[in-house]
PDB file of C-alpha atoms and ligand atoms in Angstrom:
ATOM      1  CA  MET A   1       0.000   0.000   0.000  1.00 90.00           C
ATOM      2  CA  SER A   2       1.304   3.533  -0.838  1.00 95.00           C
ATOM      3  CA  ALA A   3       1.388   6.498   1.582  1.00 97.00           C
ATOM      4  CA  LYS A   4      -2.000   8.050   2.411  1.00 97.00           C
ATOM      5  CA  ASN A   5      -2.268  11.814   1.919  1.00 98.00           C
ATOM      6  CA  PRO A   6      -5.005  14.270   3.020  1.00 97.00           C
ATOM      7  CA  ILE A   7      -7.779  14.831   0.476  1.00 97.00           C
ATOM      8  CA  ASN A   8      -9.100  18.323  -0.264  1.00 97.00           C
ATOM      9  CA  THR A   9     -12.610  19.092   1.105  1.00 96.00           C
ATOM     10  CA  SER A  10     -13.905  19.576  -2.435  1.00 95.00           C
ATOM     11  CA  LEU A  11     -13.023  15.960  -3.205  1.00 96.00           C
ATOM     12  CA  VAL A  12     -13.850  14.082   0.010  1.00 97.00           C
ATOM     13  CA  THR A  13     -17.263  12.834  -1.151  1.00 97.00           C
ATOM     14  CA  ARG A  14     -15.503  11.244  -4.131  1.00 97.00           C
ATOM     15  CA  LEU A  15     -13.878   8.845  -1.649  1.00 97.00           C
ATOM     16  CA  LEU A  16     -17.337   7.227  -1.436  1.00 98.00           C
ATOM     17  CA  HIS A  17     -17.697   6.802  -5.207  1.00 97.00           C
ATOM     18  CA  PRO A  18     -18.430   4.963  -7.458  1.00 98.00           C
ATOM     19  CA  MET A  19     -22.026   5.367  -6.274  1.00 98.00           C
ATOM     20  CA  HIS A  20     -25.097   3.676  -7.680  1.00 98.00           C
ATOM     21  CA  THR A  21     -26.881   6.240  -9.839  1.00 98.00           C
ATOM     22  CA  VAL A  22     -30.652   6.540 -10.221  1.00 99.00           C
ATOM     23  CA  LEU A  23     -33.249   8.718 -11.926  1.00 99.00           C
ATOM     24  CA  VAL A  24     -35.799  10.423  -9.695  1.00 99.00           C
ATOM     25  CA  SER A  25     -39.017  11.421 -11.415  1.00 99.00           C
ATOM     26  CA  SER A  26     -41.353  13.974  -9.901  1.00 98.00           C
ATOM     27  CA  VAL A  27     -44.169  16.328 -10.739  1.00 98.00           C
ATOM     28  CA  GLY A  28     -44.884  19.741  -9.226  1.00 94.00           C
ATOM     29  CA  SER A  29     -48.011  21.854  -8.862  1.00 95.00           C
ATOM     30  CA  THR A  30     -47.930  22.772 -12.583  1.00 92.00           C
ATOM     31  CA  GLY A  31     -48.302  19.084 -13.476  1.00 94.00           C
ATOM     32  CA  LYS A  32     -45.134  19.093 -15.598  1.00 96.00           C
ATOM     33  CA  PRO A  33     -43.067  15.971 -14.952  1.00 98.00           C
ATOM     34  CA  ASN A  34     -39.310  16.114 -14.432  1.00 98.00           C
ATOM     35  CA  ILE A  35     -36.332  13.770 -14.061  1.00 99.00           C
ATOM     36  CA  ILE A  36     -33.144  14.305 -12.055  1.00 99.00           C
ATOM     37  CA  THR A  37     -30.062  12.083 -11.983  1.00 99.00           C
ATOM     38  CA  ILE A  38     -28.738  11.455  -8.487  1.00 98.00           C
ATOM     39  CA  ALA A  39     -25.980   9.375  -6.959  1.00 98.00           C
ATOM     40  CA  TRP A  40     -26.726  10.216  -3.330  1.00 98.00           C
ATOM     41  CA  VAL A  41     -29.460   7.664  -2.583  1.00 98.00           C
ATOM     42  CA  MET A  42     -29.726   4.964   0.096  1.00 98.00           C
ATOM     43  CA  PRO A  43     -32.209   2.684   1.884  1.00 98.00           C
ATOM     44  CA  THR A  44     -32.778   3.795   5.484  1.00 98.00           C
ATOM     45  CA  SER A  45     -35.350   1.347   6.904  1.00 98.00           C
ATOM     46  CA  ALA A  46     -36.614  -2.162   6.045  1.00 98.00           C
ATOM     47  CA  ASN A  47     -39.924  -2.078   7.922  1.00 98.00           C
ATOM     48  CA  PRO A  48     -41.457   0.311   7.084  1.00 98.00           C
ATOM     49  CA  PRO A  49     -39.519   0.411   3.801  1.00 98.00           C
ATOM     50  CA  LEU A  50     -37.870   3.835   3.585  1.00 99.00           C
ATOM     51  CA  LEU A  51     -35.179   5.370   1.408  1.00 99.00           C
ATOM     52  CA  ALA A  52     -33.422   8.722   1.302  1.00 99.00           C
ATOM     53  CA  VAL A  53     -32.364  10.921  -1.588  1.00 99.00           C
ATOM     54  CA  SER A  54     -30.122  13.955  -1.131  1.00 98.00           C
ATOM     55  CA  ILE A  55     -31.160  16.802  -3.414  1.00 99.00           C
ATOM     56  CA  ALA A  56     -29.883  20.389  -3.481  1.00 98.00           C
ATOM     57  CA  PRO A  57     -32.487  23.173  -3.017  1.00 98.00           C
ATOM     58  CA  THR A  58     -31.281  24.677  -6.296  1.00 98.00           C
ATOM     59  CA  ARG A  59     -32.719  21.705  -8.245  1.00 98.00           C
ATOM     60  CA  HIS A  60     -36.146  21.983  -9.867  1.00 98.00           C
ATOM     61  CA  THR A  61     -36.825  18.494  -8.473  1.00 98.00           C
ATOM     62  CA  HIS A  62     -36.484  19.931  -4.948  1.00 98.00           C
ATOM     63  CA  THR A  63     -39.404  22.288  -5.672  1.00 98.00           C
ATOM     64  CA  ASN A  64     -41.455  19.442  -7.179  1.00 98.00           C
ATOM     65  CA  ILE A  65     -40.970  17.130  -4.190  1.00 98.00           C
ATOM     66  CA  GLU A  66     -41.821  19.891  -1.716  1.00 98.00           C
ATOM     67  CA  GLU A  67     -44.978  20.725  -3.717  1.00 98.00           C
ATOM     68  CA  SER A  68     -46.229  17.176  -4.322  1.00 98.00           C
ATOM     69  CA  GLY A  69     -44.760  15.189  -1.415  1.00 98.00           C
ATOM     70  CA  GLU A  70     -44.047  12.324  -3.838  1.00 98.00           C
ATOM     71  CA  PHE A  71     -41.366  10.972  -6.147  1.00 98.00           C
ATOM     72  CA  ILE A  72     -40.249   7.801  -7.906  1.00 99.00           C
ATOM     73  CA  VAL A  73     -36.742   6.318  -7.813  1.00 99.00           C
ATOM     74  CA  ASN A  74     -36.156   4.638 -11.207  1.00 99.00           C
ATOM     75  CA  ILE A  75     -33.191   2.313 -11.847  1.00 99.00           C
ATOM     76  CA  PRO A  76     -31.429   3.096 -15.150  1.00 99.00           C
ATOM     77  CA  THR A  77     -28.856   0.997 -17.029  1.00 98.00           C
ATOM     78  CA  LEU A  78     -25.986   1.540 -19.457  1.00 98.00           C
ATOM     79  CA  GLU A  79     -28.427   1.361 -22.388  1.00 98.00           C
ATOM     80  CA  ILE A  80     -29.702   4.869 -21.478  1.00 98.00           C
ATOM     81  CA  LEU A  81     -26.383   6.392 -20.359  1.00 98.00           C
ATOM     82  CA  GLN A  82     -26.734   9.542 -22.504  1.00 98.00           C
ATOM     83  CA  ALA A  83     -30.212  10.223 -21.091  1.00 98.00           C
ATOM     84  CA  VAL A  84     -28.906   9.692 -17.546  1.00 98.00           C
ATOM     85  CA  TYR A  85     -26.169  12.250 -18.125  1.00 98.00           C
ATOM     86  CA  ALA A  86     -28.586  14.709 -19.762  1.00 98.00           C
ATOM     87  CA  CYS A  87     -30.993  14.465 -16.797  1.00 98.00           C
ATOM     88  CA  GLY A  88     -28.027  15.305 -14.567  1.00 98.00           C
ATOM     89  CA  SER A  89     -26.906  18.268 -16.664  1.00 98.00           C
ATOM     90  CA  LEU A  90     -30.112  20.080 -17.682  1.00 98.00           C
ATOM     91  CA  THR A  91     -32.715  21.598 -15.385  1.00 98.00           C
ATOM     92  CA  GLY A  92     -36.424  20.943 -15.632  1.00 98.00           C
ATOM     93  CA  ARG A  93     -36.954  24.673 -15.145  1.00 97.00           C
ATOM     94  CA  SER A  94     -35.819  25.194 -18.749  1.00 97.00           C
ATOM     95  CA  PHE A  95     -36.204  21.777 -20.400  1.00 97.00           C
ATOM     96  CA  ASP A  96     -38.804  19.035 -20.745  1.00 98.00           C
ATOM     97  CA  LYS A  97     -36.366  16.206 -20.045  1.00 98.00           C
ATOM     98  CA  PHE A  98     -38.770  13.458 -21.168  1.00 98.00           C
ATOM     99  CA  LYS A  99     -38.899  15.115 -24.613  1.00 98.00           C
ATOM    100  CA  LYS A 100     -35.189  15.987 -24.654  1.00 98.00           C
ATOM    101  CA  THR A 101     -34.098  12.404 -23.831  1.00 98.00           C
ATOM    102  CA  ASN A 102     -36.907  10.438 -25.509  1.00 98.00           C
ATOM    103  CA  LEU A 103     -37.535   8.656 -22.202  1.00 98.00           C
ATOM    104  CA  THR A 104     -41.140   7.482 -21.884  1.00 98.00           C
ATOM    105  CA  PRO A 105     -43.359   8.508 -18.976  1.00 98.00           C
ATOM    106  CA  LEU A 106     -45.630   5.782 -17.592  1.00 98.00           C
ATOM    107  CA  PRO A 107     -48.408   6.568 -15.104  1.00 98.00           C
ATOM    108  CA  GLY A 108     -47.304   5.963 -11.510  1.00 98.00           C
ATOM    109  CA  LYS A 109     -49.323   3.246  -9.759  1.00 98.00           C
ATOM    110  CA  LYS A 110     -49.706   5.029  -6.388  1.00 98.00           C
ATOM    111  CA  VAL A 111     -48.218   8.503  -6.975  1.00 98.00           C
ATOM    112  CA  LYS A 112     -48.796  11.303  -9.471  1.00 98.00           C
ATOM    113  CA  ALA A 113     -45.172  11.308 -10.651  1.00 98.00           C
ATOM    114  CA  PRO A 114     -44.575   9.228 -13.799  1.00 98.00           C
ATOM    115  CA  ALA A 115     -42.322   6.177 -13.871  1.00 98.00           C
ATOM    116  CA  ILE A 116     -39.697   5.897 -16.639  1.00 99.00           C
ATOM    117  CA  ARG A 117     -40.386   2.970 -18.982  1.00 98.00           C
ATOM    118  CA  GLU A 118     -36.753   2.487 -20.049  1.00 99.00           C
ATOM    119  CA  CYS A 119     -35.643   1.854 -16.426  1.00 99.00           C
ATOM    120  CA  ILE A 120     -35.608  -1.699 -15.031  1.00 98.00           C
ATOM    121  CA  ALA A 121     -37.152  -1.017 -11.612  1.00 99.00           C
ATOM    122  CA  HIS A 122     -39.230   1.625  -9.875  1.00 99.00           C
ATOM    123  CA  LEU A 123     -39.730   2.567  -6.222  1.00 99.00           C
ATOM    124  CA  GLU A 124     -42.723   4.846  -5.760  1.00 99.00           C
ATOM    125  CA  CYS A 125     -42.354   7.012  -2.664  1.00 99.00           C
ATOM    126  CA  GLU A 126     -44.462   9.260  -0.476  1.00 98.00           C
ATOM    127  CA  LEU A 127     -42.491  11.871   1.426  1.00 98.00           C
ATOM    128  CA  ASP A 128     -42.018  10.740   5.038  1.00 98.00           C
ATOM    129  CA  GLY A 129     -39.671  13.468   6.263  1.00 98.00           C
ATOM    130  CA  GLN A 130     -36.985  15.888   5.219  1.00 98.00           C
ATOM    131  CA  PHE A 131     -33.840  17.248   6.781  1.00 98.00           C
ATOM    132  CA  ILE A 132     -31.528  20.028   5.706  1.00 98.00           C
ATOM    133  CA  THR A 133     -28.012  18.642   5.484  1.00 98.00           C
ATOM    134  CA  GLY A 134     -25.609  21.434   4.557  1.00 98.00           C
ATOM    135  CA  ASP A 135     -26.206  22.451   0.945  1.00 98.00           C
ATOM    136  CA  HIS A 136     -28.588  19.536   0.237  1.00 98.00           C
ATOM    137  CA  THR A 137     -31.924  18.310   1.603  1.00 99.00           C
ATOM    138  CA  LEU A 138     -32.334  14.694   2.587  1.00 98.00           C
ATOM    139  CA  PHE A 139     -35.819  13.632   1.490  1.00 99.00           C
ATOM    140  CA  VAL A 140     -36.940  10.401   3.140  1.00 99.00           C
ATOM    141  CA  GLY A 141     -39.481   8.508   1.069  1.00 99.00           C
ATOM    142  CA  LYS A 142     -41.815   5.752   2.218  1.00 98.00           C
ATOM    143  CA  ILE A 143     -41.865   3.125  -0.544  1.00 99.00           C
ATOM    144  CA  VAL A 144     -45.566   2.610  -1.263  1.00 99.00           C
ATOM    145  CA  GLU A 145     -45.162   0.548  -4.452  1.00 98.00           C
ATOM    146  CA  ALA A 146     -42.195  -1.135  -6.137  1.00 98.00           C
ATOM    147  CA  TYR A 147     -41.919  -3.166  -9.339  1.00 98.00           C
ATOM    148  CA  ALA A 148     -39.085  -4.549 -11.471  1.00 98.00           C
ATOM    149  CA  ASP A 149     -38.327  -6.261 -14.771  1.00 98.00           C
ATOM    150  CA  MET A 150     -38.331  -9.906 -13.685  1.00 98.00           C
ATOM    151  CA  GLY A 151     -36.054 -10.804 -16.597  1.00 98.00           C
ATOM    152  CA  VAL A 152     -33.197  -9.044 -14.792  1.00 98.00           C
ATOM    153  CA  PHE A 153     -34.286  -9.087 -11.111  1.00 98.00           C
ATOM    154  CA  ILE A 154     -33.952 -12.779 -10.312  1.00 97.00           C
ATOM    155  CA  ASP A 155     -34.208 -14.507  -6.885  1.00 94.00           C
ATOM    156  CA  GLY A 156     -34.285 -11.158  -5.077  1.00 96.00           C
ATOM    157  CA  GLY A 157     -31.248  -9.638  -6.776  1.00 97.00           C
ATOM    158  CA  TYR A 158     -30.159  -8.109 -10.061  1.00 97.00           C
ATOM    159  CA  GLU A 159     -28.601 -10.477 -12.616  1.00 97.00           C
ATOM    160  CA  LEU A 160     -25.637  -8.216 -13.394  1.00 96.00           C
ATOM    161  CA  LYS A 161     -24.823  -9.926 -16.691  1.00 96.00           C
ATOM    162  CA  LYS A 162     -28.171  -8.602 -17.916  1.00 97.00           C
ATOM    163  CA  ALA A 163     -28.778  -5.514 -15.733  1.00 98.00           C
ATOM    164  CA  HIS A 164     -25.971  -3.064 -16.496  1.00 98.00           C
ATOM    165  CA  LEU A 165     -26.457  -0.840 -13.441  1.00 98.00           C
ATOM    166  CA  LEU A 166     -24.662   2.502 -13.582  1.00 98.00           C
ATOM    167  CA  TYR A 167     -22.200   3.719 -10.963  1.00 98.00           C
ATOM    168  CA  HIS A 168     -21.025   7.324 -11.058  1.00 98.00           C
ATOM    169  CA  SER A 169     -17.275   7.650 -10.516  1.00 97.00           C
ATOM    170  CA  GLY A 170     -17.048  11.445 -11.097  1.00 96.00           C
ATOM    171  CA  GLY A 171     -17.676  14.058 -13.790  1.00 96.00           C
ATOM    172  CA  ASN A 172     -19.144  12.339 -16.837  1.00 97.00           C
ATOM    173  CA  ASN A 173     -17.553   9.004 -15.927  1.00 98.00           C
ATOM    174  CA  PHE A 174     -19.640   5.960 -15.074  1.00 98.00           C
ATOM    175  CA  VAL A 175     -18.583   2.378 -14.391  1.00 98.00           C
ATOM    176  CA  LEU A 176     -20.340  -0.983 -14.271  1.00 98.00           C
ATOM    177  CA  MET A 177     -20.095  -3.615 -11.568  1.00 96.00           C
ATOM    178  CA  GLU A 178     -18.197  -6.790 -12.396  1.00 94.00           C
ATOM    179  CA  PRO A 179     -20.891  -9.443 -13.015  1.00 93.00           C
ATOM    180  CA  LYS A 180     -19.225 -11.982 -10.756  1.00 93.00           C
ATOM    181  CA  ILE A 181     -20.143 -13.132  -7.267  1.00 92.00           C
ATOM    182  CA  TYR A 182     -17.473 -13.701  -4.599  1.00 95.00           C
ATOM    183  CA  LYS A 183     -18.784 -15.680  -1.599  1.00 96.00           C
ATOM    184  CA  ALA A 184     -17.594 -14.382   1.806  1.00 97.00           C
TER     185      ALA A 184
HETATM  186  C1  FMN B 201     -24.107  11.343 -12.173  1.00 78.41           C
HETATM  187  C2  FMN B 201     -24.751  12.525 -11.502  1.00 78.41           C
HETATM  188  C3  FMN B 201     -25.125  12.427 -10.168  1.00 78.41           C
HETATM  189  C4  FMN B 201     -25.750  13.501  -9.526  1.00 78.41           C
HETATM  190  N1  FMN B 201     -26.127  13.368  -8.218  1.00 78.41           N
HETATM  191  C5  FMN B 201     -26.819  14.374  -7.619  1.00 78.41           C
HETATM  192  C6  FMN B 201     -27.312  14.202  -6.285  1.00 78.41           C
HETATM  193  O1  FMN B 201     -27.120  13.173  -5.642  1.00 78.41           O
HETATM  194  N2  FMN B 201     -28.023  15.226  -5.736  1.00 78.41           N
HETATM  195  C7  FMN B 201     -28.258  16.403  -6.421  1.00 78.41           C
HETATM  196  O2  FMN B 201     -28.899  17.312  -5.876  1.00 78.41           O
HETATM  197  N3  FMN B 201     -27.796  16.586  -7.692  1.00 78.41           N
HETATM  198  C8  FMN B 201     -27.107  15.591  -8.299  1.00 78.41           C
HETATM  199  N4  FMN B 201     -26.665  15.746  -9.588  1.00 78.41           N
HETATM  200  C9  FMN B 201     -26.913  17.032 -10.289  1.00 78.41           C
HETATM  201  C10 FMN B 201     -28.338  17.118 -10.846  1.00 78.41           C
HETATM  202  O3  FMN B 201     -28.697  15.922 -11.516  1.00 78.41           O
HETATM  203  C11 FMN B 201     -28.421  18.296 -11.841  1.00 78.41           C
HETATM  204  O4  FMN B 201     -28.128  19.497 -11.163  1.00 78.41           O
HETATM  205  C12 FMN B 201     -29.748  18.385 -12.569  1.00 78.41           C
HETATM  206  O5  FMN B 201     -29.567  19.164 -13.726  1.00 78.41           O
HETATM  207  C13 FMN B 201     -30.871  18.979 -11.725  1.00 78.41           C
HETATM  208  O6  FMN B 201     -32.068  18.855 -12.448  1.00 78.41           O
HETATM  209  P1  FMN B 201     -33.428  19.617 -12.045  1.00 78.41           P
HETATM  210  O7  FMN B 201     -33.090  21.067 -11.828  1.00 78.41           O
HETATM  211  O8  FMN B 201     -34.317  19.409 -13.238  1.00 78.41           O
HETATM  212  O9  FMN B 201     -33.985  18.963 -10.815  1.00 78.41           O
HETATM  213  C14 FMN B 201     -26.008  14.705 -10.232  1.00 78.41           C
HETATM  214  C15 FMN B 201     -25.612  14.801 -11.584  1.00 78.41           C
HETATM  215  C16 FMN B 201     -24.994  13.714 -12.216  1.00 78.41           C
HETATM  216  C17 FMN B 201     -24.599  13.822 -13.658  1.00 78.41           C
END
């Protein structure tokens, strides 16, 4: 192992990457749907099933979630990489990202936000709480409905040879997970 040096504050979060990257769809009071790309997402409770997404107040999605109290976490794959990057580079204040990316909105089953057809799984959430954490807000969502493509979600886990999940490593760089299981 080489020597370990201090890492600049602007780079410390990168020590946690690559991070699994998802698309969060939402709709605000105007009824216009939006998509944001986020890497800061995690489960926080099994029963009740809860997850958290960390979204900056500057994002249009932040406004939508505060207005509607709902959102959907959609799981994208390598096949829609360009759309994932576009949803993380453009704001819904100026762009209709469904039109811009050719992603297809599907009606949510339990929430007003649309799901994204091209994603392999969807976790529909109702807002359960929110906390300001520095320059982001942690929105905790109660998962009220979840569904997945059973061709790639097999025996309770993704078949990584088929489901090319995206991990953000920094900038416009994404990596895939090695589709190999090592037993501990
Ligand atoms: C790979 C990637 C990951 C990102 N992760 C986050 C995140 O976790 N939280 C966040 O607030 N913004 C994140 N962003 C930035 C937003 O996606 C970006 O600012 C987006 O344009 C905001 O869209 P909106 O204004 O339509 O909500 C990420 C961007 C990329 C490309």
